[in-house]
């Protein structure tokens, strides 16, 4: 089992460019999440999905879009990157959403927007 | 929202036990207490969780106060690999179903050789 994988691991963008981050999980989990982590801070939720074809906004959704066309994949898009989106992005998944379910995290994508 | 308070940082010597405290005075009866840790340059990883009773697993133990207003993560013998940021998180199915874990700043644990 690979668990949760993220591509790419690193990326540098110029302001206004677009990109898509890919998250994949092989655990047949229903729920998937995208977080961002800024230096010295905890994680903040961007968007999440409770199943294939469904997405919802988290705490900091502005400037991002997501899609969950396949159960195992969760894509995070930046349509017009801004320097404020420089961050480390983590994807996570969980079996379901109950309070006792643990979340499994990917290794992260370090994004720099110049 | 139920919140947690943790010390910013702690130090431990290698092979000694470590007790990481967490205060959650506004915890509700249905809040689960979760602990995650984040090793340098990695994503968070699950450590342990509990509701009312103390819990043990291969990584750690979780001691929950009788009134549930505080808890302690216990690493029985710290190793250098345990140096990480430890997050104490409350999660309530009624409030948080399907949504995020709220990660605060956590406690940065340093392990000295």
PDB file of C-alpha atoms in Angstrom:
ATOM      1  CA  UNK A   1       0.000   0.000   0.000  1.00  0.00           C
ATOM      2  CA  UNK A   2       1.336   3.407  -0.992  1.00  0.00           C
ATOM      3  CA  UNK A   3      -1.141   5.177   1.292  1.00  0.00           C
ATOM      4  CA  UNK A   4      -1.611   8.819   0.291  1.00  0.00           C
ATOM      5  CA  UNK A   5       0.633  10.156  -2.450  1.00  0.00           C
ATOM      6  CA  UNK A   6       0.964  13.701  -3.781  1.00  0.00           C
ATOM      7  CA  UNK A   7       2.410  15.065  -6.989  1.00  0.00           C
ATOM      8  CA  UNK A   8       4.420  17.131  -7.512  1.00  0.00           C
ATOM      9  CA  UNK A   9       6.648  17.386  -4.436  1.00  0.00           C
ATOM     10  CA  UNK A  10       7.903  20.858  -5.267  1.00  0.00           C
ATOM     11  CA  UNK A  11       6.785  23.566  -7.654  1.00  0.00           C
ATOM     12  CA  UNK A  12       7.668  27.180  -8.368  1.00  0.00           C
ATOM     13  CA  UNK A  13       5.082  29.347 -10.130  1.00  0.00           C
ATOM     14  CA  UNK A  14       4.966  32.903 -11.302  1.00  0.00           C
ATOM     15  CA  UNK A  15       2.085  35.116 -10.234  1.00  0.00           C
ATOM     16  CA  UNK A  16      -0.919  34.478 -12.434  1.00  0.00           C
ATOM     17  CA  UNK A  17       0.086  30.996 -13.562  1.00  0.00           C
ATOM     18  CA  UNK A  18      -2.162  28.027 -12.945  1.00  0.00           C
ATOM     19  CA  UNK A  19      -1.450  24.523 -11.755  1.00  0.00           C
ATOM     20  CA  UNK A  20      -3.095  21.390 -10.418  1.00  0.00           C
ATOM     21  CA  UNK A  21      -1.954  19.340  -7.448  1.00  0.00           C
ATOM     22  CA  UNK A  22      -2.846  15.666  -7.522  1.00  0.00           C
ATOM     23  CA  UNK A  23      -3.623  13.543  -4.490  1.00  0.00           C
ATOM     24  CA  UNK A  24      -4.150   9.800  -4.739  1.00  0.00           C
ATOM     25  CA  UNK A  25      -5.050   7.217  -2.081  1.00  0.00           C
ATOM     26  CA  UNK A  26      -5.208   3.455  -2.387  1.00  0.00           C
ATOM     27  CA  UNK A  27      -7.089   2.719   0.847  1.00  0.00           C
ATOM     28  CA  UNK A  28     -10.603   2.997  -0.618  1.00  0.00           C
ATOM     29  CA  UNK A  29     -11.330   5.925   1.694  1.00  0.00           C
ATOM     30  CA  UNK A  30     -14.536   7.887   1.240  1.00  0.00           C
ATOM     31  CA  UNK A  31     -13.306  11.226   2.600  1.00  0.00           C
ATOM     32  CA  UNK A  32     -10.456  13.323   1.271  1.00  0.00           C
ATOM     33  CA  UNK A  33      -9.095  16.703   2.342  1.00  0.00           C
ATOM     34  CA  UNK A  34      -6.746  19.440   1.198  1.00  0.00           C
ATOM     35  CA  UNK A  35      -4.902  21.498   3.829  1.00  0.00           C
ATOM     36  CA  UNK A  36      -2.310  24.233   3.657  1.00  0.00           C
ATOM     37  CA  UNK A  37       0.386  24.890   6.213  1.00  0.00           C
ATOM     38  CA  UNK A  38       2.182  28.213   6.445  1.00  0.00           C
ATOM     39  CA  UNK A  39       5.519  28.543   8.285  1.00  0.00           C
ATOM     40  CA  UNK A  40       5.227  28.002  12.031  1.00  0.00           C
ATOM     41  CA  UNK A  41       1.494  27.396  11.893  1.00  0.00           C
ATOM     42  CA  UNK A  42      -0.910  24.530  12.090  1.00  0.00           C
ATOM     43  CA  UNK A  43      -2.839  23.164   9.130  1.00  0.00           C
ATOM     44  CA  UNK A  44      -5.882  24.903   7.699  1.00  0.00           C
ATOM     45  CA  UNK A  45      -8.516  23.141   5.630  1.00  0.00           C
ATOM     46  CA  UNK A  46      -9.022  24.378   2.072  1.00  0.00           C
ATOM     47  CA  UNK A  47     -11.624  21.974   0.646  1.00  0.00           C
ATOM     48  CA  UNK A  48     -12.792  18.492   1.387  1.00  0.00           C
ATOM     49  CA  UNK A  49     -14.827  15.730  -0.226  1.00  0.00           C
ATOM     50  CA  UNK A  50     -17.161  13.212   1.377  1.00  0.00           C
ATOM     51  CA  UNK A  51     -17.328  10.990  -1.684  1.00  0.00           C
ATOM     52  CA  UNK A  52     -16.820  10.687  -5.405  1.00  0.00           C
ATOM     53  CA  UNK A  53     -18.347  13.619  -7.242  1.00  0.00           C
ATOM     54  CA  UNK A  54     -18.855  15.760  -4.114  1.00  0.00           C
ATOM     55  CA  UNK A  55     -16.782  18.611  -2.714  1.00  0.00           C
ATOM     56  CA  UNK A  56     -17.230  21.242  -0.027  1.00  0.00           C
ATOM     57  CA  UNK A  57     -15.474  24.371   1.197  1.00  0.00           C
ATOM     58  CA  UNK A  58     -13.271  24.385   4.237  1.00  0.00           C
ATOM     59  CA  UNK A  59     -11.803  27.242   6.239  1.00  0.00           C
ATOM     60  CA  UNK A  60      -9.719  28.944   3.501  1.00  0.00           C
ATOM     61  CA  UNK A  61     -11.221  28.047   0.079  1.00  0.00           C
ATOM     62  CA  UNK A  62     -10.710  31.341  -1.802  1.00  0.00           C
ATOM     63  CA  UNK A  63      -8.432  31.073  -4.823  1.00  0.00           C
ATOM     64  CA  UNK A  64      -8.691  27.273  -5.034  1.00  0.00           C
ATOM     65  CA  UNK A  65     -10.921  24.794  -6.816  1.00  0.00           C
ATOM     66  CA  UNK A  66     -11.156  21.033  -6.381  1.00  0.00           C
ATOM     67  CA  UNK A  67     -12.543  18.015  -8.156  1.00  0.00           C
ATOM     68  CA  UNK A  68     -13.171  14.403  -7.142  1.00  0.00           C
ATOM     69  CA  UNK A  69     -14.034  12.605 -10.366  1.00  0.00           C
ATOM     70  CA  UNK A  70     -12.661   9.289  -9.116  1.00  0.00           C
ATOM     71  CA  UNK A  71     -12.871   7.994  -5.562  1.00  0.00           C
ATOM     72  CA  UNK A  72      -9.138   7.559  -5.270  1.00  0.00           C
ATOM     73  CA  UNK A  73      -8.133  10.994  -6.585  1.00  0.00           C
ATOM     74  CA  UNK A  74      -8.628  14.513  -5.256  1.00  0.00           C
ATOM     75  CA  UNK A  75      -7.324  17.404  -7.344  1.00  0.00           C
ATOM     76  CA  UNK A  76      -6.552  20.906  -6.077  1.00  0.00           C
ATOM     77  CA  UNK A  77      -6.371  23.675  -8.669  1.00  0.00           C
ATOM     78  CA  UNK A  78      -4.967  27.165  -8.528  1.00  0.00           C
ATOM     79  CA  UNK A  79      -6.396  29.153 -11.447  1.00  0.00           C
ATOM     80  CA  UNK A  80      -4.297  32.299 -10.986  1.00  0.00           C
ATOM     81  CA  UNK A  81      -1.548  31.832  -8.423  1.00  0.00           C
ATOM     82  CA  UNK A  82      -0.722  34.617  -5.976  1.00  0.00           C
ATOM     83  CA  UNK A  83       2.294  35.001  -3.639  1.00  0.00           C
ATOM     84  CA  UNK A  84      -0.088  34.540  -0.681  1.00  0.00           C
ATOM     85  CA  UNK A  85      -0.583  30.956  -1.849  1.00  0.00           C
ATOM     86  CA  UNK A  86       3.046  30.112  -1.169  1.00  0.00           C
ATOM     87  CA  UNK A  87       2.707  27.289   1.304  1.00  0.00           C
ATOM     88  CA  UNK A  88       3.046  23.561   1.893  1.00  0.00           C
ATOM     89  CA  UNK A  89      -0.045  21.687   0.786  1.00  0.00           C
ATOM     90  CA  UNK A  90      -1.099  18.421   2.407  1.00  0.00           C
ATOM     91  CA  UNK A  91      -3.694  15.999   1.230  1.00  0.00           C
ATOM     92  CA  UNK A  92      -5.357  13.582   3.631  1.00  0.00           C
ATOM     93  CA  UNK A  93      -7.955  10.855   3.539  1.00  0.00           C
ATOM     94  CA  UNK A  94     -10.117   9.000   6.022  1.00  0.00           C
ATOM     95  CA  UNK A  95     -12.416   5.986   5.881  1.00  0.00           C
ATOM     96  CA  UNK A  96     -15.381   8.133   6.778  1.00  0.00           C
ATOM     97  CA  UNK A  97     -16.076  11.270   8.790  1.00  0.00           C
ATOM     98  CA  UNK A  98     -16.916   9.894  12.220  1.00  0.00           C
ATOM     99  CA  UNK A  99     -15.181  11.529  15.177  1.00  0.00           C
ATOM    100  CA  UNK A 100     -13.001   8.502  15.857  1.00  0.00           C
ATOM    101  CA  UNK A 101     -11.709   8.067  12.288  1.00  0.00           C
ATOM    102  CA  UNK A 102      -8.060   8.883  11.842  1.00  0.00           C
ATOM    103  CA  UNK A 103      -6.800  10.858   8.883  1.00  0.00           C
ATOM    104  CA  UNK A 104      -3.903   9.658   6.749  1.00  0.00           C
ATOM    105  CA  UNK A 105      -1.700  12.383   5.317  1.00  0.00           C
ATOM    106  CA  UNK A 106       0.450  12.610   2.243  1.00  0.00           C
ATOM    107  CA  UNK A 107       4.035  13.900   2.258  1.00  0.00           C
ATOM    108  CA  UNK A 108       3.111  17.378   1.068  1.00  0.00           C
ATOM    109  CA  UNK A 109       3.732  19.653  -1.905  1.00  0.00           C
ATOM    110  CA  UNK A 110       5.912  22.701  -1.351  1.00  0.00           C
ATOM    111  CA  UNK A 111       4.650  25.517  -3.582  1.00  0.00           C
ATOM    112  CA  UNK A 112       6.385  28.851  -4.089  1.00  0.00           C
ATOM    113  CA  UNK A 113       4.669  31.641  -6.002  1.00  0.00           C
ATOM    114  CA  UNK A 114       6.980  34.435  -7.137  1.00  0.00           C
TER     115      UNK A 114
ATOM    116  CA  UNK B   1     -15.923  25.620  19.443  1.00  0.00           C
ATOM    117  CA  UNK B   2     -14.010  23.419  21.826  1.00  0.00           C
ATOM    118  CA  UNK B   3     -10.361  24.452  21.903  1.00  0.00           C
ATOM    119  CA  UNK B   4      -7.145  22.989  23.189  1.00  0.00           C
ATOM    120  CA  UNK B   5      -4.158  24.574  24.891  1.00  0.00           C
ATOM    121  CA  UNK B   6      -0.691  23.064  24.705  1.00  0.00           C
ATOM    122  CA  UNK B   7       2.759  24.311  25.715  1.00  0.00           C
ATOM    123  CA  UNK B   8       4.714  25.734  22.807  1.00  0.00           C
ATOM    124  CA  UNK B   9       7.735  23.541  23.363  1.00  0.00           C
ATOM    125  CA  UNK B  10       9.162  20.809  25.572  1.00  0.00           C
ATOM    126  CA  UNK B  11      12.472  19.033  25.912  1.00  0.00           C
ATOM    127  CA  UNK B  12      13.252  15.492  26.869  1.00  0.00           C
ATOM    128  CA  UNK B  13      16.299  13.300  27.164  1.00  0.00           C
ATOM    129  CA  UNK B  14      16.584  10.235  24.988  1.00  0.00           C
ATOM    130  CA  UNK B  15      15.199   7.022  26.503  1.00  0.00           C
ATOM    131  CA  UNK B  16      13.280   8.913  29.189  1.00  0.00           C
ATOM    132  CA  UNK B  17       9.485   9.127  29.383  1.00  0.00           C
ATOM    133  CA  UNK B  18       7.773  12.227  28.044  1.00  0.00           C
ATOM    134  CA  UNK B  19       4.449  13.600  29.208  1.00  0.00           C
ATOM    135  CA  UNK B  20       2.844  16.049  26.787  1.00  0.00           C
ATOM    136  CA  UNK B  21      -0.095  17.912  28.361  1.00  0.00           C
ATOM    137  CA  UNK B  22      -3.207  19.277  26.705  1.00  0.00           C
ATOM    138  CA  UNK B  23      -5.954  21.341  28.318  1.00  0.00           C
ATOM    139  CA  UNK B  24      -9.459  21.299  26.885  1.00  0.00           C
ATOM    140  CA  UNK B  25     -11.662  22.810  29.566  1.00  0.00           C
ATOM    141  CA  UNK B  26     -14.639  23.361  27.193  1.00  0.00           C
ATOM    142  CA  UNK B  27     -14.712  19.787  25.902  1.00  0.00           C
ATOM    143  CA  UNK B  28     -18.162  18.358  25.237  1.00  0.00           C
ATOM    144  CA  UNK B  29     -19.343  14.870  26.079  1.00  0.00           C
ATOM    145  CA  UNK B  30     -19.076  13.698  22.472  1.00  0.00           C
ATOM    146  CA  UNK B  31     -15.626  15.145  21.693  1.00  0.00           C
ATOM    147  CA  UNK B  32     -12.968  12.593  20.864  1.00  0.00           C
ATOM    148  CA  UNK B  33      -9.418  13.555  21.821  1.00  0.00           C
ATOM    149  CA  UNK B  34      -6.955  12.933  19.022  1.00  0.00           C
ATOM    150  CA  UNK B  35      -3.175  13.261  18.963  1.00  0.00           C
ATOM    151  CA  UNK B  36      -1.178  13.647  15.797  1.00  0.00           C
ATOM    152  CA  UNK B  37       2.476  14.426  15.310  1.00  0.00           C
ATOM    153  CA  UNK B  38       4.405  15.995  12.479  1.00  0.00           C
ATOM    154  CA  UNK B  39       8.007  15.031  11.931  1.00  0.00           C
ATOM    155  CA  UNK B  40      10.224  17.591  10.167  1.00  0.00           C
ATOM    156  CA  UNK B  41       9.323  18.038   6.494  1.00  0.00           C
ATOM    157  CA  UNK B  42       6.583  15.391   6.658  1.00  0.00           C
ATOM    158  CA  UNK B  43       2.821  15.295   6.824  1.00  0.00           C
ATOM    159  CA  UNK B  44       1.084  14.760  10.162  1.00  0.00           C
ATOM    160  CA  UNK B  45       0.679  11.190  11.341  1.00  0.00           C
ATOM    161  CA  UNK B  46      -1.871   9.690  13.697  1.00  0.00           C
ATOM    162  CA  UNK B  47      -0.648   8.821  17.169  1.00  0.00           C
ATOM    163  CA  UNK B  48      -3.631   7.895  19.303  1.00  0.00           C
ATOM    164  CA  UNK B  49      -7.178   8.889  20.203  1.00  0.00           C
ATOM    165  CA  UNK B  50      -9.648   8.335  23.013  1.00  0.00           C
ATOM    166  CA  UNK B  51     -13.010   9.372  24.400  1.00  0.00           C
ATOM    167  CA  UNK B  52     -13.132   8.677  28.137  1.00  0.00           C
ATOM    168  CA  UNK B  53     -10.855   5.813  29.090  1.00  0.00           C
ATOM    169  CA  UNK B  54      -7.083   5.730  28.961  1.00  0.00           C
ATOM    170  CA  UNK B  55      -5.730   4.200  25.768  1.00  0.00           C
ATOM    171  CA  UNK B  56      -2.538   2.412  24.830  1.00  0.00           C
ATOM    172  CA  UNK B  57      -1.060   1.524  21.486  1.00  0.00           C
ATOM    173  CA  UNK B  58       2.353   0.654  20.140  1.00  0.00           C
ATOM    174  CA  UNK B  59       3.333   4.303  19.801  1.00  0.00           C
ATOM    175  CA  UNK B  60       2.081   5.911  22.997  1.00  0.00           C
ATOM    176  CA  UNK B  61      -0.419   6.055  25.831  1.00  0.00           C
ATOM    177  CA  UNK B  62      -3.196   8.572  26.322  1.00  0.00           C
ATOM    178  CA  UNK B  63      -4.226   9.451  29.840  1.00  0.00           C
ATOM    179  CA  UNK B  64      -7.552  11.294  30.092  1.00  0.00           C
ATOM    180  CA  UNK B  65      -8.511  13.130  33.268  1.00  0.00           C
ATOM    181  CA  UNK B  66     -11.657  11.974  34.984  1.00  0.00           C
ATOM    182  CA  UNK B  67     -13.440  15.270  34.187  1.00  0.00           C
ATOM    183  CA  UNK B  68     -12.030  15.115  30.625  1.00  0.00           C
ATOM    184  CA  UNK B  69     -10.820  18.691  30.821  1.00  0.00           C
ATOM    185  CA  UNK B  70      -7.252  17.673  30.232  1.00  0.00           C
ATOM    186  CA  UNK B  71      -5.270  14.818  28.765  1.00  0.00           C
ATOM    187  CA  UNK B  72      -1.659  13.715  28.556  1.00  0.00           C
ATOM    188  CA  UNK B  73       0.157  11.960  25.759  1.00  0.00           C
ATOM    189  CA  UNK B  74       2.825   9.678  27.161  1.00  0.00           C
ATOM    190  CA  UNK B  75       5.809   8.496  25.184  1.00  0.00           C
ATOM    191  CA  UNK B  76       7.305   5.784  27.344  1.00  0.00           C
ATOM    192  CA  UNK B  77      10.887   6.005  26.076  1.00  0.00           C
ATOM    193  CA  UNK B  78      11.664   8.979  23.872  1.00  0.00           C
ATOM    194  CA  UNK B  79      13.919   8.402  20.892  1.00  0.00           C
ATOM    195  CA  UNK B  80      15.511  10.942  18.587  1.00  0.00           C
ATOM    196  CA  UNK B  81      12.896   9.997  16.011  1.00  0.00           C
ATOM    197  CA  UNK B  82      10.159  11.263  18.347  1.00  0.00           C
ATOM    198  CA  UNK B  83      11.306  14.872  17.882  1.00  0.00           C
ATOM    199  CA  UNK B  84       8.289  16.448  16.234  1.00  0.00           C
ATOM    200  CA  UNK B  85       5.392  18.843  16.700  1.00  0.00           C
ATOM    201  CA  UNK B  86       2.579  17.150  18.615  1.00  0.00           C
ATOM    202  CA  UNK B  87      -1.002  18.275  18.077  1.00  0.00           C
ATOM    203  CA  UNK B  88      -3.866  17.682  20.477  1.00  0.00           C
ATOM    204  CA  UNK B  89      -7.191  17.936  18.629  1.00  0.00           C
ATOM    205  CA  UNK B  90     -10.825  17.618  19.631  1.00  0.00           C
ATOM    206  CA  UNK B  91     -13.330  16.184  17.198  1.00  0.00           C
ATOM    207  CA  UNK B  92     -17.071  15.915  17.617  1.00  0.00           C
ATOM    208  CA  UNK B  93     -19.196  14.043  15.096  1.00  0.00           C
ATOM    209  CA  UNK B  94     -22.108  16.400  15.704  1.00  0.00           C
ATOM    210  CA  UNK B  95     -20.024  19.474  14.982  1.00  0.00           C
ATOM    211  CA  UNK B  96     -17.330  18.215  12.653  1.00  0.00           C
ATOM    212  CA  UNK B  97     -18.821  15.373  10.608  1.00  0.00           C
ATOM    213  CA  UNK B  98     -16.844  15.071   7.424  1.00  0.00           C
ATOM    214  CA  UNK B  99     -14.868  18.178   8.136  1.00  0.00           C
ATOM    215  CA  UNK B 100     -11.427  19.061   9.195  1.00  0.00           C
ATOM    216  CA  UNK B 101      -9.351  18.474  12.210  1.00  0.00           C
ATOM    217  CA  UNK B 102      -8.451  21.880  13.640  1.00  0.00           C
ATOM    218  CA  UNK B 103      -4.694  21.899  14.006  1.00  0.00           C
ATOM    219  CA  UNK B 104      -3.403  24.529  16.423  1.00  0.00           C
ATOM    220  CA  UNK B 105       0.307  25.367  16.789  1.00  0.00           C
ATOM    221  CA  UNK B 106       0.980  22.209  18.843  1.00  0.00           C
ATOM    222  CA  UNK B 107       3.939  21.398  21.100  1.00  0.00           C
ATOM    223  CA  UNK B 108       7.393  21.170  19.594  1.00  0.00           C
ATOM    224  CA  UNK B 109       9.207  18.300  21.312  1.00  0.00           C
ATOM    225  CA  UNK B 110      12.987  18.254  21.265  1.00  0.00           C
ATOM    226  CA  UNK B 111      14.784  15.060  22.250  1.00  0.00           C
ATOM    227  CA  UNK B 112      18.317  15.413  23.507  1.00  0.00           C
ATOM    228  CA  UNK B 113      20.831  12.575  23.036  1.00  0.00           C
TER     229      UNK B 113
END
